[in-house]
Coordinates of C-alpha atoms in Angstrom, one line a residue:
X29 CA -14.8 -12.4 -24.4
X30 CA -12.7 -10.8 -21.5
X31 CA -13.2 -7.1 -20.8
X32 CA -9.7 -6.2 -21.5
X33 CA -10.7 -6.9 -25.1
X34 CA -12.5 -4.0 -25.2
X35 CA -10.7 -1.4 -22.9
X36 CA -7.2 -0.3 -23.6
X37 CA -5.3 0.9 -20.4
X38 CA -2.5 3.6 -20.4
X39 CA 0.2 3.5 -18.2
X40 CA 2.2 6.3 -17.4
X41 CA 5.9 4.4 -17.1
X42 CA 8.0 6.1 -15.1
X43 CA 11.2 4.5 -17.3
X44 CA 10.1 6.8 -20.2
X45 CA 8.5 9.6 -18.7
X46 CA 5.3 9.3 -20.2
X47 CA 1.7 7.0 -20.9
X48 CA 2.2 4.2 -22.8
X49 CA -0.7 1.6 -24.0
X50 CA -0.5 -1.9 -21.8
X51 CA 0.6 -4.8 -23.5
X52 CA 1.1 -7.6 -21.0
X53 CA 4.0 -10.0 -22.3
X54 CA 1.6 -13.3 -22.2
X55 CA -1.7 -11.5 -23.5
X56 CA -4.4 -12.6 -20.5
X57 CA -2.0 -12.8 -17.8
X58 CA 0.0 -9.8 -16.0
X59 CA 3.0 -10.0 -13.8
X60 CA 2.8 -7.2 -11.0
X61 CA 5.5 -7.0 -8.5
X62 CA 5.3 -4.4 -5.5
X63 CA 8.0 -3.6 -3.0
X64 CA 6.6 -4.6 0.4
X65 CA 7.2 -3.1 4.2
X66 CA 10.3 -3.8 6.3
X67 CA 8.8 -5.1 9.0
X68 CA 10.5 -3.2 12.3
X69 CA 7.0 -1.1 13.1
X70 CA 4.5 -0.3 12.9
X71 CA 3.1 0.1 9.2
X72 CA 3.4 4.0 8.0
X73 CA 0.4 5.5 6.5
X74 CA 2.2 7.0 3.5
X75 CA 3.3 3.5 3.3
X76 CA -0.8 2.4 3.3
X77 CA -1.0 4.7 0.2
X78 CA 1.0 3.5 -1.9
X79 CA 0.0 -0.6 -1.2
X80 CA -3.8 1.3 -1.5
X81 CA -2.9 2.1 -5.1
X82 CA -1.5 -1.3 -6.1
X83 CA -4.9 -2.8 -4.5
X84 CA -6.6 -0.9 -7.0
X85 CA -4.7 -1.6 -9.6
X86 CA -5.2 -5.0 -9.1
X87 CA -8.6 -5.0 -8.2
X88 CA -9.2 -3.2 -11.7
X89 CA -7.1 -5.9 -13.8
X90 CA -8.6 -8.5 -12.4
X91 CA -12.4 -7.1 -12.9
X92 CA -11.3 -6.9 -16.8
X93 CA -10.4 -10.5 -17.0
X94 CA -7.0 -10.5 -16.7
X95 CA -5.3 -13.7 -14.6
X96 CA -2.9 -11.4 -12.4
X97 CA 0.1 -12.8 -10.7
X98 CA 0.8 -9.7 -8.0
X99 CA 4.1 -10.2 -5.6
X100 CA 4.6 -8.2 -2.8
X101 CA 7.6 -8.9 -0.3
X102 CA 8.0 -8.7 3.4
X103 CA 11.4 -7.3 3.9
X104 CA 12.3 -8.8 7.1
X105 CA 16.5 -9.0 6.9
X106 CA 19.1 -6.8 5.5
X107 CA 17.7 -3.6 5.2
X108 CA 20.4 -1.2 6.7
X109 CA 19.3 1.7 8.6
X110 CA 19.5 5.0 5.9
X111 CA 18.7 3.1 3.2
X112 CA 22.8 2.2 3.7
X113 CA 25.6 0.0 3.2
X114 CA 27.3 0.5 6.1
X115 CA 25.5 0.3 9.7
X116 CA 22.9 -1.5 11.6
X117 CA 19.8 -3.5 10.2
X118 CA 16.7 -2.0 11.1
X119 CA 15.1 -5.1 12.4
X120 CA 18.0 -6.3 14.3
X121 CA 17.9 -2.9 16.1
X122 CA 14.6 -3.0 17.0
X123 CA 14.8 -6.6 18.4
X124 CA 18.1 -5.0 20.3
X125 CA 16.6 -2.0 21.8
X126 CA 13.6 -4.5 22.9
X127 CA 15.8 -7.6 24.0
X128 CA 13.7 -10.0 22.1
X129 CA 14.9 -11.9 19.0
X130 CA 14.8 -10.4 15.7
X131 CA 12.4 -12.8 14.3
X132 CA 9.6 -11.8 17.0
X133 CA 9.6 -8.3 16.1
X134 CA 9.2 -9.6 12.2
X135 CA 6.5 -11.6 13.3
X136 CA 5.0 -9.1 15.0
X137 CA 4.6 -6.2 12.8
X138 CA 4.4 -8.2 9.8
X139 CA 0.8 -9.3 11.9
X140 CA 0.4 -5.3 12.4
X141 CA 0.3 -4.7 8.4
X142 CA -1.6 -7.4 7.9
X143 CA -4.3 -6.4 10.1
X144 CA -4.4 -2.8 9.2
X145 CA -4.5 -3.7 5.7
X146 CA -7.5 -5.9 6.2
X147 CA -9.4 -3.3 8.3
X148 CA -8.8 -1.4 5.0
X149 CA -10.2 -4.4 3.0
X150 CA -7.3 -5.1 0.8
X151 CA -7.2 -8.4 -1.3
X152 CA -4.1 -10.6 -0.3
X153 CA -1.4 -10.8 -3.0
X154 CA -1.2 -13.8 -4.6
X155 CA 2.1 -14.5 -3.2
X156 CA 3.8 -12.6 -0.2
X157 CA 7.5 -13.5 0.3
X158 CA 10.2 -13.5 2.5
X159 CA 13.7 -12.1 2.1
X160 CA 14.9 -14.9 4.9
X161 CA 12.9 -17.3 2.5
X162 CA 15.2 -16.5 -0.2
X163 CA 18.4 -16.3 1.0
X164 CA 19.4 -19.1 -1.5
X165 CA 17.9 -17.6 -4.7
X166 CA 20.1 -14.2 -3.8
X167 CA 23.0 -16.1 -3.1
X168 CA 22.4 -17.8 -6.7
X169 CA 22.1 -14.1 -7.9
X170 CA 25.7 -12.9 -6.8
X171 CA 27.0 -15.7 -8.2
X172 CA 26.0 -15.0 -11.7
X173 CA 26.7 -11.4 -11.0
X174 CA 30.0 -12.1 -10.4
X175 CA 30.8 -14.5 -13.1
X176 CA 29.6 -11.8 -15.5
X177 CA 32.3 -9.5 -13.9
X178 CA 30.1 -7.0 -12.2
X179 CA 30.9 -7.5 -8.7
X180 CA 33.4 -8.1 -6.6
X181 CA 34.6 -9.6 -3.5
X182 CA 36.5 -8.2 -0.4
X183 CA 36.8 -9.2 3.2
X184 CA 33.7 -11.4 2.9
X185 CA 31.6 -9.1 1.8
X186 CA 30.8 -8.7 -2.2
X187 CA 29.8 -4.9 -3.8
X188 CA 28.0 -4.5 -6.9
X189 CA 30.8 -2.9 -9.7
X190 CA 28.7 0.6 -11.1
X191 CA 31.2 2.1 -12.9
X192 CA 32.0 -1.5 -14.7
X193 CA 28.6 -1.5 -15.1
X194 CA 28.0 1.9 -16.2
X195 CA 30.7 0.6 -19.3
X196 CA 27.9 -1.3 -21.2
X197 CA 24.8 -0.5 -19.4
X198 CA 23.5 3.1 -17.9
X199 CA 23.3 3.1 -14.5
X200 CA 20.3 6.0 -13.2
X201 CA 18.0 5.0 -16.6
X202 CA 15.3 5.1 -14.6
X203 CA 15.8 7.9 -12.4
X204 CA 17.6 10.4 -15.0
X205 CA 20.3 10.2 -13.1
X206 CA 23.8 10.7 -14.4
X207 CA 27.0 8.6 -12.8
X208 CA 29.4 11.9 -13.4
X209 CA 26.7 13.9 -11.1
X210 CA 26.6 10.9 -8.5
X211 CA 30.1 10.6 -8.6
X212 CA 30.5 14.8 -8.3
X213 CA 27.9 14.6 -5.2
X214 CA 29.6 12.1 -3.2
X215 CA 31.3 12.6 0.4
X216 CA 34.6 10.9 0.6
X217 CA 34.2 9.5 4.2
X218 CA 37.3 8.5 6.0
X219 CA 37.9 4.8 6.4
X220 CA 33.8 4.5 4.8
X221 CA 33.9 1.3 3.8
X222 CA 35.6 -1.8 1.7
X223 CA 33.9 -0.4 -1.6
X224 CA 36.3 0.6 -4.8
X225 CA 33.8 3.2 -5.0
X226 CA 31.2 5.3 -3.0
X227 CA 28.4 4.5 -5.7
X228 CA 28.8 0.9 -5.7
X229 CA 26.5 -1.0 -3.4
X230 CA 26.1 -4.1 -1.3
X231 CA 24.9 -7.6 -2.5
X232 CA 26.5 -9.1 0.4
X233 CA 27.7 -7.9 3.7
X234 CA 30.0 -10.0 6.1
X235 CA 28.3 -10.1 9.9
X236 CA 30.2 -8.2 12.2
X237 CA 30.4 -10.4 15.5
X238 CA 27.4 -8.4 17.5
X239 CA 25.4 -8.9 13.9
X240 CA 22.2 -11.2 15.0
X241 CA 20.9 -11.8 11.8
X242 CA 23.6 -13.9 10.0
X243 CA 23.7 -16.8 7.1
X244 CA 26.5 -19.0 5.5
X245 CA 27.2 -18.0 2.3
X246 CA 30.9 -18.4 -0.3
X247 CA 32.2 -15.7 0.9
X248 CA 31.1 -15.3 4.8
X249 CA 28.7 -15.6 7.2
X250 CA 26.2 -12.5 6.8
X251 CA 23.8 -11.3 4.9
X252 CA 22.3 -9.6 1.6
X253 CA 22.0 -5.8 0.5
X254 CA 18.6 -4.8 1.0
X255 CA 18.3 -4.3 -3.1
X256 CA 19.3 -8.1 -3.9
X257 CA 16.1 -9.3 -2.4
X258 CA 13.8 -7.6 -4.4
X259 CA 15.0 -8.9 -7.9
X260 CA 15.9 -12.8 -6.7
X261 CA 12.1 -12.7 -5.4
X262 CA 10.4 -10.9 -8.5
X263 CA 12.5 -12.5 -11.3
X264 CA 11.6 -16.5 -9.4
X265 CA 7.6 -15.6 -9.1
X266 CA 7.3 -13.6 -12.6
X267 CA 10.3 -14.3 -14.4
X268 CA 13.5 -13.3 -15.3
X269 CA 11.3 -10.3 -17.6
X270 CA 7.6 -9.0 -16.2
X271 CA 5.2 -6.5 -17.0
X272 CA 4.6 -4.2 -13.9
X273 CA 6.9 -3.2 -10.5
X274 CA 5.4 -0.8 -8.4
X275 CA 6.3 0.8 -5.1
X276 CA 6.6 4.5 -3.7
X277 CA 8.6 7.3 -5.2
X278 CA 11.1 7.3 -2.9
X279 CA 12.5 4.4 -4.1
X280 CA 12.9 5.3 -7.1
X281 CA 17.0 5.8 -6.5
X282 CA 18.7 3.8 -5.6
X283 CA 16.6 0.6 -4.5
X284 CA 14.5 0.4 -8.0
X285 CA 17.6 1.5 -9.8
X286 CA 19.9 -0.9 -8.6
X287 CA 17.0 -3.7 -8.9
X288 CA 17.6 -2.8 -12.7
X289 CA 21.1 -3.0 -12.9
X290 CA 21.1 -6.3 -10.8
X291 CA 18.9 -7.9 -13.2
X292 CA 20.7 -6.4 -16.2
X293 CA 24.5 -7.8 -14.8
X294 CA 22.9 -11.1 -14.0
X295 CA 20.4 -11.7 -16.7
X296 CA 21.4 -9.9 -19.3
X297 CA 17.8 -8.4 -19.8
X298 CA 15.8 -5.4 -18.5
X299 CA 13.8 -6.9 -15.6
X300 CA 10.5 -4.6 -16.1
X301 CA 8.1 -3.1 -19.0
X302 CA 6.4 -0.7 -17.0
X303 CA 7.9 1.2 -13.8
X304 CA 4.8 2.4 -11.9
X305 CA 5.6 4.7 -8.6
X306 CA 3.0 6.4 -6.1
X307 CA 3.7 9.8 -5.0
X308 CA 4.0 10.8 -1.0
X309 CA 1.7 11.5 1.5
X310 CA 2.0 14.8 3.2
X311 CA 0.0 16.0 6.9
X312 CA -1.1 19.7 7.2
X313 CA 0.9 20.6 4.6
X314 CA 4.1 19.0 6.3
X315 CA 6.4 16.1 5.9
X316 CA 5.4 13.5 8.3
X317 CA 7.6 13.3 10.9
X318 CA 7.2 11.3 14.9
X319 CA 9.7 14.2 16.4
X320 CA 7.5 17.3 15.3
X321 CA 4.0 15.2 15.9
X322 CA 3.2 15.6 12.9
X323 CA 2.4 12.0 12.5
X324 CA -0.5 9.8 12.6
X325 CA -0.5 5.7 12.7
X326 CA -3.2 4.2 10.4
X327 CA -4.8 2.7 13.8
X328 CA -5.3 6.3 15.2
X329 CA -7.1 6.8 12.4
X330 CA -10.1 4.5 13.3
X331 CA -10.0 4.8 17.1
X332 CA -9.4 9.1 17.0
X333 CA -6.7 8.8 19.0
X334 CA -4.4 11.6 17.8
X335 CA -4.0 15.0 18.1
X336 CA -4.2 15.8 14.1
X337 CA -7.9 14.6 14.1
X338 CA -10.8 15.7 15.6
X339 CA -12.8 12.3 15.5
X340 CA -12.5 8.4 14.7
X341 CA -13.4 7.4 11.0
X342 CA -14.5 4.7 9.3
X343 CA -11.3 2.8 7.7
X344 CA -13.6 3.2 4.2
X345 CA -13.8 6.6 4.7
X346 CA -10.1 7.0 4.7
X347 CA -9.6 4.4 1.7
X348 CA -11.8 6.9 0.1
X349 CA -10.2 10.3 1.1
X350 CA -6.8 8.7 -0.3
X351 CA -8.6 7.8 -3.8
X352 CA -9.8 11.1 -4.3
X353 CA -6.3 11.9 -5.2
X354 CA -4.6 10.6 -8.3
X355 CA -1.7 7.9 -7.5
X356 CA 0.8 10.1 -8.8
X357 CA 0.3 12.7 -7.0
X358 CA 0.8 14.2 -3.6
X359 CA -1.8 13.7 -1.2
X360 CA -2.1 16.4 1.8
X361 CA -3.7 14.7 4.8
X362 CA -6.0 17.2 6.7
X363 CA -9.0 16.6 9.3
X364 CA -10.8 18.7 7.4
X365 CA -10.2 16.6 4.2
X366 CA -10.8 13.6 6.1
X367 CA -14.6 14.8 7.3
X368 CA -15.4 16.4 3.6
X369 CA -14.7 13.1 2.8
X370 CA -16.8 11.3 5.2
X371 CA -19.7 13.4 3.6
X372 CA -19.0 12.7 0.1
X373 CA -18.7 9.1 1.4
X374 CA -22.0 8.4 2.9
X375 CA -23.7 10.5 0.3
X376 CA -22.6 7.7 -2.1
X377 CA -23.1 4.7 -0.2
X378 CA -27.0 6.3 0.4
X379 CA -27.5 6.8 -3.0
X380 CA -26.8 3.1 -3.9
X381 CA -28.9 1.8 -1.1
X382 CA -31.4 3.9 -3.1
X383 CA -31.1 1.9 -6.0
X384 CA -33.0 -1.1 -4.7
X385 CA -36.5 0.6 -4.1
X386 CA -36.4 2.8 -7.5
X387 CA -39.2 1.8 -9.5
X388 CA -38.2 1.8 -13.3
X389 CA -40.5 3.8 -15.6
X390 CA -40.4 3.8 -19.8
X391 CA -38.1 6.8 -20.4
X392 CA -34.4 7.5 -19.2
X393 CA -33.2 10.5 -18.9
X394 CA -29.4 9.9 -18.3
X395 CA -27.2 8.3 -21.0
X396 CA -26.2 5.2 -18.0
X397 CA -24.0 3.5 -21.5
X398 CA -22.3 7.1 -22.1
X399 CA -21.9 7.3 -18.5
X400 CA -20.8 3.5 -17.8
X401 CA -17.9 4.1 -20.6
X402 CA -16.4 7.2 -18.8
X403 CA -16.1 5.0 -15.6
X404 CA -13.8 2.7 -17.6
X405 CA -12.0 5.6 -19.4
X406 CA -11.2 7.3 -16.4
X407 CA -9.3 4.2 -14.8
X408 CA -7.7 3.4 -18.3
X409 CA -6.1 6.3 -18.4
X410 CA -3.7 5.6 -15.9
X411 CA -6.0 4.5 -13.2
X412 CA -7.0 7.8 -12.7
X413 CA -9.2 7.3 -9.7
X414 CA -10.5 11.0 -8.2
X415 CA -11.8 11.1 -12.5
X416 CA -14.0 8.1 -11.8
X417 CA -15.1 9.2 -8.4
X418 CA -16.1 12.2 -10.1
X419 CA -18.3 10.6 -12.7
X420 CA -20.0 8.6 -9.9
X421 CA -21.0 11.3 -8.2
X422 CA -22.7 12.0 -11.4
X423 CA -24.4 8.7 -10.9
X424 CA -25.6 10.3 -7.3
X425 CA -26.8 13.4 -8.6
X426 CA -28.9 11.4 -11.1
X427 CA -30.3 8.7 -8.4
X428 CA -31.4 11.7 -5.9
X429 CA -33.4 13.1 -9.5
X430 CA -35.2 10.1 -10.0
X431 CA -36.1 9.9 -6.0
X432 CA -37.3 13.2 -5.7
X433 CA -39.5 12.5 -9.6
X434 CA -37.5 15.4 -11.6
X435 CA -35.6 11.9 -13.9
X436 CA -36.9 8.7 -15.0
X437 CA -35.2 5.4 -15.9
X438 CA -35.7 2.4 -17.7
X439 CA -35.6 -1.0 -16.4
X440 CA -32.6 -2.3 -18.5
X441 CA -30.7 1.3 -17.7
X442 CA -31.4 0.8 -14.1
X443 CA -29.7 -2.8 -13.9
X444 CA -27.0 -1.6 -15.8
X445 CA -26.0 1.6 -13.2
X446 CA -26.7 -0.7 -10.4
X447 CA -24.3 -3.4 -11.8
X448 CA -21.6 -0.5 -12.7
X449 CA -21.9 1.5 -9.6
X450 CA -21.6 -1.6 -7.2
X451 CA -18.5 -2.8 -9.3
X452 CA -17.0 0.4 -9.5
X453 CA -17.1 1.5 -5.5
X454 CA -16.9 -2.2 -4.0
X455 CA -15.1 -4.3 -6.4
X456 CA -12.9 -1.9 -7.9
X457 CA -12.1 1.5 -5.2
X458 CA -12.4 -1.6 -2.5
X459 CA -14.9 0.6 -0.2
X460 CA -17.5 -0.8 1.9
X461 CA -21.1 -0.6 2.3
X462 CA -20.8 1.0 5.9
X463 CA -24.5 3.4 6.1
X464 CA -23.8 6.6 8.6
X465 CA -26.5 4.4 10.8
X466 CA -23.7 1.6 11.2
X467 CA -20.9 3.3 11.7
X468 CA -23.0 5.2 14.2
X469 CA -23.7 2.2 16.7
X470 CA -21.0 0.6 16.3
X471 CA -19.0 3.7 18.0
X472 CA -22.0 3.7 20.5
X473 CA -21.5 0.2 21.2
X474 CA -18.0 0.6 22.0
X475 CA -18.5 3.6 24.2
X476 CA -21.1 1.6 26.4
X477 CA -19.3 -1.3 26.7
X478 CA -16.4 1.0 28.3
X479 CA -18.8 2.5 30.5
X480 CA -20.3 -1.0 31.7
X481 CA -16.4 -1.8 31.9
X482 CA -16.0 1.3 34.3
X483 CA -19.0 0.2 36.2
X484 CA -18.3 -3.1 36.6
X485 CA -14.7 -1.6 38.2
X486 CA -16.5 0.2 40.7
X487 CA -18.4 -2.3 42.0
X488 CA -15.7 -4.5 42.6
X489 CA -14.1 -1.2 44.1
X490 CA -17.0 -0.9 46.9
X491 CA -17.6 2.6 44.6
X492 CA -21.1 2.2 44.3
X493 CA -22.3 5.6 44.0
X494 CA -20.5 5.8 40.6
X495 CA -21.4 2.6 39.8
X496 CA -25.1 4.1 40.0
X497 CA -24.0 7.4 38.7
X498 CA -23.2 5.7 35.7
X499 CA -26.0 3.6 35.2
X500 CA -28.7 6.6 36.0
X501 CA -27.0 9.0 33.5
X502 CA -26.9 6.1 30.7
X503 CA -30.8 5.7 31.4
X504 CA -31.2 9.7 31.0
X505 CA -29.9 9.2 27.4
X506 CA -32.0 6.7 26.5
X507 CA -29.4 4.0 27.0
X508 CA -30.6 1.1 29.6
X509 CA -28.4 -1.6 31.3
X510 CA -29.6 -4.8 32.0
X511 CA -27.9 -6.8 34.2
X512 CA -28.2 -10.9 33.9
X513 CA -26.3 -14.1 35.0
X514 CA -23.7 -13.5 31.6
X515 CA -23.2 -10.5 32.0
X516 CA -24.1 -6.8 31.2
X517 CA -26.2 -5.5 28.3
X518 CA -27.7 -2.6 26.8
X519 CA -30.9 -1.0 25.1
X520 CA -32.0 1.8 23.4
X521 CA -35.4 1.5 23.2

């Protein structure tokens, strides 16, 4: 019998403003889609946060048994700077300003996010595509959109109809928006575009001649709104109806909005059960923001390279200083968080490496059963992470009792918190077993091996009174170089 028998997850949908209890459509399986990067640089950390909480997500699913299908998209065409319908696509302007072809920058910050998100030991989606991939399927789309009278066509290009739309459907459903209040809040702009109306929104643009990144299609050569994508992949890999889309607040309106009235025009049905969105991340109480410096790149993070922190961190220990907050809400990114975190990290990761030399006695004195259901409770209601972090820290407390002698444990409770605590912080919150220790030496070895890099540059330089100056203060910490036919080495004995 699967877990997810016995737990019953709530959901908080953001289509209906409040939980709801999880009913998959097909009852063992689960259909999660996730809007992926557009991959023109290098990965944002708010961005990290959000795929951080979808990792979880499906981390926890799959622990109770279900057979999850999760999507996420690389966004690698037709994503118009603005979030626009008018203007130049982000990749294509990045390939521009670097005079390389468009395909090389996809290629190479599409290699970026995958690598950061390893380094933050993410499980790979079960299927990652492409927007170019799908050119046909979104073509396909516009078709039936049009023959269902939503769209329309005009100078090559083809706009989605809102206010036809809007007759039979309600266009801002999901983000409580009302079409008289978009319609009272929009700028006229001279000459702005082809469109009947300012609301209405690409699924097709015709390629101006400088436009790069260009495909035949009916009505020209060009290439789709930056919306379209999204429901031609989600609707081929999970069907034309699924249980769970997920991405970050912010696109909310129009892009999740518009993936709904897409989907409604051509399929006639609601495309999603359960609307899921991550809230933002925030720095020192700022939006982040590369002009003020306000900023930090997920890479900065690990190497300390950045004015905002004081020190490199383990990529668990920021994995775990963004769980501590709830998806949903908005996470303030601080070096000082970032190293009460690091303590609160390695405190738990101690107090499980703890767990193997415990010897079990005939008494507990800690309910593990109790406290093994409130793990599960906290991430059924609504995943609700910094809640189950709390109640492991619980676990800690009682581990350190039973070390110092002031608790006892039996031998069946103690299998059970090792199984749950192991599950919970390395299956589930996706951390790793890094001790202090590790993490340590590793940062040692990488500052010797500089060093011996700097050496070995003086020598060749002739310089070899700082090539001796370095190797005589090394020894005066402890740290001895050993030179040897491959090469440099180093103890600490």
């Amino acid at each position: 019998m699967h877990l997810f028998q016995h737990q019953q997850i709530k959901i908080y949908n953001s289509l209906t403003g409040q939980k709801e209890t999880f009913k998959p459509i097909n009852d063992s399986h689960v259909g999660m889609y996730v809007c992926g990067p557009t991959v023109y640089s290098n990965v944002h950390l708010g961005n990290v946060r959000t795929f951080m909480s979808f990792d979880m997500i499906f981390r926890y699913l799959k622990h109770l048994g279900f057979k999850v299908r999760f999507v996420r998209n690389i966004t690698d065409a037709g994503h118009l700077e603005n979030d626009a319908d008018e203007g130049e696509d982000r990749i294509a302007k990045k390939a521009r300003l670097e005079q390389i072809e468009p395909m090389e920058v996809v290629q190479r910050y599409t290699v970026d996010f995958h690598n950061i998100l390893n380094k933050f030991n993410f499980l790979p989606p079960s299927i990652e595509p492409t927007a170019t991939g799908h050119i046909i399927e979104q073509i396909e789309l516009i078709k039936d959109i049009i023959d269902n009278g939503f769209a329309y066509k005009i100078n090559g290009s083809v706009y989605f109809d809102v206010h036809k739309y809007n007759e039979s459907h309600q266009y801002g459903i999901l983000s409580k928006r009302n079409l008289e209040d978009l319609i009272h809040n929009t700028r006229e702009l001279d000459g702005q575009s082809d469109k009947k109306n300012p609301q209405d929104f690409a699924l097709w643009k015709k390629a101006e001649p400088q436009h790069i990144m260009r495909w035949p299609s009916p009505w020209s050569d060009g290439f789709p709104g930056w919306h379209l994508e999204c429901t031609a992949m989600s609707t081929k890999y999970l069907g034309e109806q699924f249980d769970i889309h997920g991405g970050g607040m912010d696109l909310k309106f129009p892009h999740h909005e518009c993936e709904i009235a897409q989907n409604e025009a051509a399929k006639g049905k609601s495309p999603v059960n359960y609307w899921m969105h991550a809230n933002m991340l925030i720095m020192n109480g700022k939006k982040m923001a590369k002009s003020t410096g306000n900023y930090i790149l997920p890479e900065e993070i690990f190497t300390g390279n950045n004015k905002n922190i004081s020190k490199a961190f383990e990529p668990s220990v920021a994995r775990f200083f963004m769980l501590q907050a709830h998806y949903r809400s908005i996470l303030d990114f601080t070096d000082n968080g970032l190293l009460a975190s690091e303590k609160g990290f390695y405190r738990l990761i101690d107090a499980i490496n703890l767990l193997d030399d415990i010897k079990p006695s005939s008494t507990s004195t800690f309910n593990v059963s109790e406290w093994k259901q409130k793990c599960y409770d906290a991430m059924n209601d609504d995943f609700n992470s910094p809640i189950l972090i709390a109640n492991l820290f619980e676990a800690v407390k009682y581990i350190n009792q039973i070390k110092d002698g002031s608790a006892s444990i039996t031998e069946e409770d103690l299998s059970t918190l090792k199984e749950t605590i192991n599950t919970f912080v390395f299956d589930i919150l996706g951390l790793q077993n890094v001790s202090k220790e590790s993490a340590d030496t590793d940062k040692l070895s990488g500052a010797v091996e500089l060093l011996i890099q700097l050496r070995h540059e003086a020598r060749a330089n002739k310089d070899f009174a700082l090539s001796d100056k370095i190797r005589d203060q090394l020894a005066e910490a402890g740290i001895f170089l050993q030179d040897g036919k491959d090469g440099t080495s180093f103890t600490t004995n």
